[in-house]
mmCIF file with all atom_site columns, C-alpha atoms and ligand atoms in Angstrom:
data_model
loop_
_atom_site.group_PDB
_atom_site.id
_atom_site.type_symbol
_atom_site.label_atom_id
_atom_site.label_alt_id
_atom_site.label_comp_id
_atom_site.label_asym_id
_atom_site.label_entity_id
_atom_site.label_seq_id
_atom_site.pdbx_PDB_ins_code
_atom_site.Cartn_x
_atom_site.Cartn_y
_atom_site.Cartn_z
_atom_site.occupancy
_atom_site.B_iso_or_equiv
_atom_site.pdbx_formal_charge
_atom_site.auth_seq_id
_atom_site.auth_comp_id
_atom_site.auth_asym_id
_atom_site.auth_atom_id
_atom_site.pdbx_PDB_model_num
ATOM   1   C  CA  . MET K 1 1   ? 39.771 -17.059 51.488 1.00 0.00 ? 13  MET K CA  1
ATOM   2   C  CA  . ALA K 1 2   ? 37.990 -13.768 51.739 1.00 0.00 ? 14  ALA K CA  1
ATOM   3   C  CA  . LEU K 1 3   ? 34.459 -12.554 52.121 1.00 0.00 ? 15  LEU K CA  1
ATOM   4   C  CA  . ARG K 1 4   ? 33.079 -10.684 49.134 1.00 0.00 ? 16  ARG K CA  1
ATOM   5   C  CA  . LYS K 1 5   ? 30.560 -7.880  49.302 1.00 0.00 ? 17  LYS K CA  1
ATOM   6   C  CA  . ILE K 1 6   ? 27.070 -9.009  48.319 1.00 0.00 ? 18  ILE K CA  1
ATOM   7   C  CA  . ARG K 1 7   ? 25.459 -6.656  45.816 1.00 0.00 ? 19  ARG K CA  1
ATOM   8   C  CA  . THR K 1 8   ? 21.844 -5.714  46.498 1.00 0.00 ? 20  THR K CA  1
ATOM   9   C  CA  . THR K 1 9   ? 18.772 -4.746  44.538 1.00 0.00 ? 21  THR K CA  1
ATOM   10  C  CA  . GLU K 1 10  ? 19.674 -1.295  43.232 1.00 0.00 ? 22  GLU K CA  1
ATOM   11  C  CA  . ASP K 1 11  ? 23.026 -2.472  41.884 1.00 0.00 ? 23  ASP K CA  1
ATOM   12  C  CA  . PRO K 1 12  ? 22.820 -2.613  38.049 1.00 0.00 ? 24  PRO K CA  1
ATOM   13  C  CA  . VAL K 1 13  ? 25.285 -5.536  37.946 1.00 0.00 ? 25  VAL K CA  1
ATOM   14  C  CA  . LEU K 1 14  ? 22.419 -7.810  39.062 1.00 0.00 ? 26  LEU K CA  1
ATOM   15  C  CA  . ARG K 1 15  ? 20.562 -7.089  35.807 1.00 0.00 ? 27  ARG K CA  1
ATOM   16  C  CA  . LYS K 1 16  ? 23.415 -7.898  33.442 1.00 0.00 ? 28  LYS K CA  1
ATOM   17  C  CA  . LYS K 1 17  ? 24.069 -11.140 31.600 1.00 0.00 ? 29  LYS K CA  1
ATOM   18  C  CA  . SER K 1 18  ? 27.129 -13.084 32.701 1.00 0.00 ? 30  SER K CA  1
ATOM   19  C  CA  . ARG K 1 19  ? 29.759 -14.413 30.294 1.00 0.00 ? 31  ARG K CA  1
ATOM   20  C  CA  . PRO K 1 20  ? 30.839 -18.060 30.141 1.00 0.00 ? 32  PRO K CA  1
ATOM   21  C  CA  . ILE K 1 21  ? 34.076 -19.106 31.818 1.00 0.00 ? 33  ILE K CA  1
ATOM   22  C  CA  . ASP K 1 22  ? 36.438 -20.686 29.299 1.00 0.00 ? 34  ASP K CA  1
ATOM   23  C  CA  . GLU K 1 23  ? 39.425 -21.339 31.541 1.00 0.00 ? 35  GLU K CA  1
ATOM   24  C  CA  . ILE K 1 24  ? 39.348 -22.573 35.124 1.00 0.00 ? 36  ILE K CA  1
ATOM   25  C  CA  . ASN K 1 25  ? 42.410 -20.813 36.467 1.00 0.00 ? 37  ASN K CA  1
ATOM   26  C  CA  . ASP K 1 26  ? 43.529 -19.914 40.000 1.00 0.00 ? 38  ASP K CA  1
ATOM   27  C  CA  . ARG K 1 27  ? 41.431 -16.756 39.972 1.00 0.00 ? 39  ARG K CA  1
ATOM   28  C  CA  . ILE K 1 28  ? 38.270 -18.740 39.288 1.00 0.00 ? 40  ILE K CA  1
ATOM   29  C  CA  . LYS K 1 29  ? 39.167 -21.266 42.004 1.00 0.00 ? 41  LYS K CA  1
ATOM   30  C  CA  . GLN K 1 30  ? 39.769 -18.409 44.450 1.00 0.00 ? 42  GLN K CA  1
ATOM   31  C  CA  . LEU K 1 31  ? 36.463 -16.846 43.426 1.00 0.00 ? 43  LEU K CA  1
ATOM   32  C  CA  . ALA K 1 32  ? 34.655 -20.145 44.071 1.00 0.00 ? 44  ALA K CA  1
ATOM   33  C  CA  . GLU K 1 33  ? 36.211 -20.431 47.545 1.00 0.00 ? 45  GLU K CA  1
ATOM   34  C  CA  . ASP K 1 34  ? 35.315 -16.852 48.384 1.00 0.00 ? 46  ASP K CA  1
ATOM   35  C  CA  . MET K 1 35  ? 31.743 -17.323 47.157 1.00 0.00 ? 47  MET K CA  1
ATOM   36  C  CA  . ILE K 1 36  ? 31.311 -20.418 49.337 1.00 0.00 ? 48  ILE K CA  1
ATOM   37  C  CA  . GLU K 1 37  ? 32.622 -18.540 52.360 1.00 0.00 ? 49  GLU K CA  1
ATOM   38  C  CA  . THR K 1 38  ? 30.428 -15.522 51.599 1.00 0.00 ? 50  THR K CA  1
ATOM   39  C  CA  . MET K 1 39  ? 27.342 -17.733 51.159 1.00 0.00 ? 51  MET K CA  1
ATOM   40  C  CA  . ARG K 1 40  ? 28.008 -19.472 54.495 1.00 0.00 ? 52  ARG K CA  1
ATOM   41  C  CA  . GLU K 1 41  ? 28.585 -16.222 56.342 1.00 0.00 ? 53  GLU K CA  1
ATOM   42  C  CA  . ALA K 1 42  ? 25.278 -14.881 54.989 1.00 0.00 ? 54  ALA K CA  1
ATOM   43  C  CA  . GLU K 1 43  ? 23.509 -18.183 55.739 1.00 0.00 ? 55  GLU K CA  1
ATOM   44  C  CA  . GLY K 1 44  ? 22.291 -18.517 52.158 1.00 0.00 ? 56  GLY K CA  1
ATOM   45  C  CA  . VAL K 1 45  ? 21.732 -21.679 50.123 1.00 0.00 ? 57  VAL K CA  1
ATOM   46  C  CA  . GLY K 1 46  ? 23.196 -20.248 46.932 1.00 0.00 ? 58  GLY K CA  1
ATOM   47  C  CA  . LEU K 1 47  ? 25.188 -17.434 45.419 1.00 0.00 ? 59  LEU K CA  1
ATOM   48  C  CA  . ALA K 1 48  ? 25.867 -16.467 41.805 1.00 0.00 ? 60  ALA K CA  1
ATOM   49  C  CA  . GLY K 1 49  ? 28.767 -14.486 40.280 1.00 0.00 ? 61  GLY K CA  1
ATOM   50  C  CA  . PRO K 1 50  ? 26.840 -11.236 39.676 1.00 0.00 ? 62  PRO K CA  1
ATOM   51  C  CA  . GLN K 1 51  ? 25.856 -11.135 43.347 1.00 0.00 ? 63  GLN K CA  1
ATOM   52  C  CA  . VAL K 1 52  ? 29.491 -10.487 44.214 1.00 0.00 ? 64  VAL K CA  1
ATOM   53  C  CA  . GLY K 1 53  ? 29.977 -8.182  41.217 1.00 0.00 ? 65  GLY K CA  1
ATOM   54  C  CA  . ILE K 1 54  ? 31.544 -10.767 38.891 1.00 0.00 ? 66  ILE K CA  1
ATOM   55  C  CA  . LEU K 1 55  ? 29.722 -11.193 35.576 1.00 0.00 ? 67  LEU K CA  1
ATOM   56  C  CA  . ARG K 1 56  ? 30.874 -14.748 34.934 1.00 0.00 ? 68  ARG K CA  1
ATOM   57  C  CA  . ARG K 1 57  ? 28.791 -17.931 34.786 1.00 0.00 ? 69  ARG K CA  1
ATOM   58  C  CA  . ILE K 1 58  ? 29.574 -19.464 38.174 1.00 0.00 ? 70  ILE K CA  1
ATOM   59  C  CA  . VAL K 1 59  ? 27.233 -20.407 41.010 1.00 0.00 ? 71  VAL K CA  1
ATOM   60  C  CA  . VAL K 1 60  ? 27.685 -22.057 44.382 1.00 0.00 ? 72  VAL K CA  1
ATOM   61  C  CA  . ILE K 1 61  ? 24.868 -23.943 46.080 1.00 0.00 ? 73  ILE K CA  1
ATOM   62  C  CA  . ASP K 1 62  ? 24.601 -25.632 49.458 1.00 0.00 ? 74  ASP K CA  1
ATOM   63  C  CA  . VAL K 1 63  ? 21.227 -26.976 50.530 1.00 0.00 ? 75  VAL K CA  1
ATOM   64  C  CA  . GLY K 1 64  ? 22.759 -28.662 53.568 1.00 0.00 ? 76  GLY K CA  1
ATOM   65  C  CA  . GLU K 1 65  ? 24.609 -31.458 51.773 1.00 0.00 ? 77  GLU K CA  1
ATOM   66  C  CA  . GLY K 1 66  ? 27.889 -29.610 51.237 1.00 0.00 ? 78  GLY K CA  1
ATOM   67  C  CA  . PRO K 1 67  ? 28.776 -26.939 48.691 1.00 0.00 ? 79  PRO K CA  1
ATOM   68  C  CA  . ILE K 1 68  ? 28.539 -27.543 44.945 1.00 0.00 ? 80  ILE K CA  1
ATOM   69  C  CA  . VAL K 1 69  ? 30.383 -25.260 42.527 1.00 0.00 ? 81  VAL K CA  1
ATOM   70  C  CA  . MET K 1 70  ? 28.862 -25.070 39.053 1.00 0.00 ? 82  MET K CA  1
ATOM   71  C  CA  . ILE K 1 71  ? 30.667 -23.421 36.186 1.00 0.00 ? 83  ILE K CA  1
ATOM   72  C  CA  . ASN K 1 72  ? 28.686 -22.605 33.044 1.00 0.00 ? 84  ASN K CA  1
ATOM   73  C  CA  . PRO K 1 73  ? 25.566 -24.407 34.363 1.00 0.00 ? 85  PRO K CA  1
ATOM   74  C  CA  . LYS K 1 74  ? 22.867 -25.282 31.821 1.00 0.00 ? 86  LYS K CA  1
ATOM   75  C  CA  . ILE K 1 75  ? 19.476 -26.652 32.737 1.00 0.00 ? 87  ILE K CA  1
ATOM   76  C  CA  . LYS K 1 76  ? 18.918 -29.599 30.400 1.00 0.00 ? 88  LYS K CA  1
ATOM   77  C  CA  . SER K 1 77  ? 15.467 -30.717 31.494 1.00 0.00 ? 89  SER K CA  1
ATOM   78  C  CA  . ILE K 1 78  ? 12.746 -29.842 33.965 1.00 0.00 ? 90  ILE K CA  1
ATOM   79  C  CA  . ASN K 1 79  ? 9.881  -31.835 35.402 1.00 0.00 ? 91  ASN K CA  1
ATOM   80  C  CA  . GLY K 1 80  ? 6.791  -31.018 37.465 1.00 0.00 ? 92  GLY K CA  1
ATOM   81  C  CA  . SER K 1 81  ? 6.282  -27.873 39.474 1.00 0.00 ? 93  SER K CA  1
ATOM   82  C  CA  . GLN K 1 82  ? 6.406  -26.629 43.055 1.00 0.00 ? 94  GLN K CA  1
ATOM   83  C  CA  . ILE K 1 83  ? 5.245  -23.411 44.653 1.00 0.00 ? 95  ILE K CA  1
ATOM   84  C  CA  . GLY K 1 84  ? 7.088  -22.151 47.697 1.00 0.00 ? 96  GLY K CA  1
ATOM   85  C  CA  . PHE K 1 85  ? 8.552  -19.134 49.423 1.00 0.00 ? 97  PHE K CA  1
ATOM   86  C  CA  . GLU K 1 86  ? 11.852 -17.896 48.125 1.00 0.00 ? 98  GLU K CA  1
ATOM   87  C  CA  . GLY K 1 87  ? 14.323 -15.238 49.158 1.00 0.00 ? 99  GLY K CA  1
ATOM   88  C  CA  . CYS K 1 88  ? 17.605 -13.866 47.890 1.00 0.00 ? 100 CYS K CA  1
ATOM   89  C  CA  . LEU K 1 89  ? 20.746 -12.556 49.583 1.00 0.00 ? 101 LEU K CA  1
ATOM   90  C  CA  . SER K 1 90  ? 20.629 -9.643  47.135 1.00 0.00 ? 102 SER K CA  1
ATOM   91  C  CA  . ILE K 1 91  ? 17.055 -8.700  48.108 1.00 0.00 ? 103 ILE K CA  1
ATOM   92  C  CA  . PRO K 1 92  ? 17.153 -8.550  51.913 1.00 0.00 ? 104 PRO K CA  1
ATOM   93  C  CA  . ASN K 1 93  ? 14.006 -9.100  53.945 1.00 0.00 ? 105 ASN K CA  1
ATOM   94  C  CA  . VAL K 1 94  ? 11.799 -10.068 51.002 1.00 0.00 ? 106 VAL K CA  1
ATOM   95  C  CA  . SER K 1 95  ? 10.159 -13.468 50.708 1.00 0.00 ? 107 SER K CA  1
ATOM   96  C  CA  . GLU K 1 96  ? 7.587  -14.321 48.061 1.00 0.00 ? 108 GLU K CA  1
ATOM   97  C  CA  . GLU K 1 97  ? 5.949  -17.399 46.590 1.00 0.00 ? 109 GLU K CA  1
ATOM   98  C  CA  . VAL K 1 98  ? 7.540  -18.529 43.345 1.00 0.00 ? 110 VAL K CA  1
ATOM   99  C  CA  . GLU K 1 99  ? 6.662  -21.427 41.064 1.00 0.00 ? 111 GLU K CA  1
ATOM   100 C  CA  . ARG K 1 100 ? 9.630  -23.565 40.045 1.00 0.00 ? 112 ARG K CA  1
ATOM   101 C  CA  . PRO K 1 101 ? 10.099 -27.026 38.525 1.00 0.00 ? 113 PRO K CA  1
ATOM   102 C  CA  . GLN K 1 102 ? 9.962  -29.922 41.003 1.00 0.00 ? 114 GLN K CA  1
ATOM   103 C  CA  . GLU K 1 103 ? 13.003 -31.526 39.390 1.00 0.00 ? 115 GLU K CA  1
ATOM   104 C  CA  . VAL K 1 104 ? 15.761 -30.275 37.159 1.00 0.00 ? 116 VAL K CA  1
ATOM   105 C  CA  . GLU K 1 105 ? 18.685 -31.812 35.412 1.00 0.00 ? 117 GLU K CA  1
ATOM   106 C  CA  . VAL K 1 106 ? 21.666 -29.491 35.161 1.00 0.00 ? 118 VAL K CA  1
ATOM   107 C  CA  . GLU K 1 107 ? 24.919 -29.875 33.277 1.00 0.00 ? 119 GLU K CA  1
ATOM   108 C  CA  . PHE K 1 108 ? 27.984 -27.930 34.404 1.00 0.00 ? 120 PHE K CA  1
ATOM   109 C  CA  . THR K 1 109 ? 31.758 -27.953 34.569 1.00 0.00 ? 121 THR K CA  1
ATOM   110 C  CA  . ASP K 1 110 ? 33.359 -28.618 37.952 1.00 0.00 ? 122 ASP K CA  1
ATOM   111 C  CA  . LEU K 1 111 ? 36.527 -26.986 39.296 1.00 0.00 ? 123 LEU K CA  1
ATOM   112 C  CA  . GLU K 1 112 ? 38.631 -29.814 37.839 1.00 0.00 ? 124 GLU K CA  1
ATOM   113 C  CA  . GLY K 1 113 ? 37.255 -29.073 34.398 1.00 0.00 ? 125 GLY K CA  1
ATOM   114 C  CA  . ASN K 1 114 ? 35.055 -32.169 34.212 1.00 0.00 ? 126 ASN K CA  1
ATOM   115 C  CA  . THR K 1 115 ? 31.544 -32.061 32.809 1.00 0.00 ? 127 THR K CA  1
ATOM   116 C  CA  . GLN K 1 116 ? 29.003 -33.162 35.403 1.00 0.00 ? 128 GLN K CA  1
ATOM   117 C  CA  . THR K 1 117 ? 25.300 -33.840 35.291 1.00 0.00 ? 129 THR K CA  1
ATOM   118 C  CA  . LEU K 1 118 ? 23.260 -33.431 38.434 1.00 0.00 ? 130 LEU K CA  1
ATOM   119 C  CA  . LYS K 1 119 ? 19.607 -34.171 39.080 1.00 0.00 ? 131 LYS K CA  1
ATOM   120 C  CA  . GLY K 1 120 ? 18.077 -32.035 41.789 1.00 0.00 ? 132 GLY K CA  1
ATOM   121 C  CA  . LYS K 1 121 ? 14.610 -31.917 43.234 1.00 0.00 ? 133 LYS K CA  1
ATOM   122 C  CA  . ASP K 1 122 ? 12.649 -29.885 45.762 1.00 0.00 ? 134 ASP K CA  1
ATOM   123 C  CA  . LEU K 1 123 ? 14.891 -27.251 47.413 1.00 0.00 ? 135 LEU K CA  1
ATOM   124 C  CA  . LEU K 1 124 ? 17.904 -28.153 45.269 1.00 0.00 ? 136 LEU K CA  1
ATOM   125 C  CA  . ALA K 1 125 ? 15.852 -27.745 42.072 1.00 0.00 ? 137 ALA K CA  1
ATOM   126 C  CA  . ARG K 1 126 ? 14.605 -24.389 43.332 1.00 0.00 ? 138 ARG K CA  1
ATOM   127 C  CA  . ALA K 1 127 ? 18.124 -23.235 44.214 1.00 0.00 ? 139 ALA K CA  1
ATOM   128 C  CA  . ILE K 1 128 ? 19.542 -24.289 40.828 1.00 0.00 ? 140 ILE K CA  1
ATOM   129 C  CA  . CYS K 1 129 ? 16.828 -22.388 38.923 1.00 0.00 ? 141 CYS K CA  1
ATOM   130 C  CA  . HIS K 1 130 ? 17.214 -19.317 41.142 1.00 0.00 ? 142 HIS K CA  1
ATOM   131 C  CA  . GLU K 1 131 ? 20.996 -19.174 40.730 1.00 0.00 ? 143 GLU K CA  1
ATOM   132 C  CA  . VAL K 1 132 ? 21.012 -19.870 36.980 1.00 0.00 ? 144 VAL K CA  1
ATOM   133 C  CA  . ASP K 1 133 ? 18.483 -17.024 36.610 1.00 0.00 ? 145 ASP K CA  1
ATOM   134 C  CA  . HIS K 1 134 ? 21.010 -14.668 38.247 1.00 0.00 ? 146 HIS K CA  1
ATOM   135 C  CA  . LEU K 1 135 ? 23.452 -15.405 35.409 1.00 0.00 ? 147 LEU K CA  1
ATOM   136 C  CA  . ASP K 1 136 ? 20.914 -13.979 32.977 1.00 0.00 ? 148 ASP K CA  1
ATOM   137 C  CA  . GLY K 1 137 ? 20.062 -10.943 35.102 1.00 0.00 ? 149 GLY K CA  1
ATOM   138 C  CA  . ILE K 1 138 ? 16.767 -12.409 36.325 1.00 0.00 ? 150 ILE K CA  1
ATOM   139 C  CA  . LEU K 1 139 ? 15.716 -11.994 39.968 1.00 0.00 ? 151 LEU K CA  1
ATOM   140 C  CA  . PHE K 1 140 ? 13.127 -14.133 41.757 1.00 0.00 ? 152 PHE K CA  1
ATOM   141 C  CA  . ILE K 1 141 ? 10.846 -11.132 42.203 1.00 0.00 ? 153 ILE K CA  1
ATOM   142 C  CA  . ASP K 1 142 ? 10.427 -11.190 38.397 1.00 0.00 ? 154 ASP K CA  1
ATOM   143 C  CA  . ARG K 1 143 ? 8.826  -14.609 38.720 1.00 0.00 ? 155 ARG K CA  1
ATOM   144 C  CA  . VAL K 1 144 ? 6.378  -13.882 41.532 1.00 0.00 ? 156 VAL K CA  1
ATOM   145 C  CA  . LYS K 1 145 ? 2.820  -14.605 40.514 1.00 0.00 ? 157 LYS K CA  1
ATOM   146 C  CA  . ARG K 1 146 ? 0.663  -11.581 41.121 1.00 0.00 ? 158 ARG K CA  1
ATOM   147 C  CA  . GLN K 1 147 ? -2.921 -12.097 42.192 1.00 0.00 ? 159 GLN K CA  1
ATOM   148 C  CA  . GLY K 1 148 ? -5.262 -12.649 39.300 1.00 0.00 ? 160 GLY K CA  1
ATOM   149 C  CA  . GLU K 1 149 ? -2.567 -13.858 36.920 1.00 0.00 ? 161 GLU K CA  1
HETATM 150 ZN ZN1 . ZN  X 2 .   ? 19.366 -14.768 44.590 1.00 0.00 ? 27  ZN  X ZN1 1
#
């Protein structure tokens, strides 16, 4: 396992769209392990491929219930809404209120190649939306509601 360097705001890689992963090989498994370690070290609840400079559709999330690795995650349905403060390991020292769904259902491939469906709510729903956004080059600051909007 190895720590990876977390890319921050000015890095153009954060604005690019990530490509799907079509084969879960040893490199992808190593990447997943490294991302989990990097997320833990930085005390984050999630990390997406582009944040470590890899433009592939992989995210890791840990909201305190153990790490989940999602490959090619797709949000299948959303329900309700929540407004709360959000931050990002790639945007240090910034925290802003963002509206997100209260619940999401996400489909992804796990490291064994199985398709999984996960329902998340509250913080987990927020983390899933935030990380999936990263795969499309979207940062949470793009979703902050400005006054008067
Ligand atoms: Zn982020």
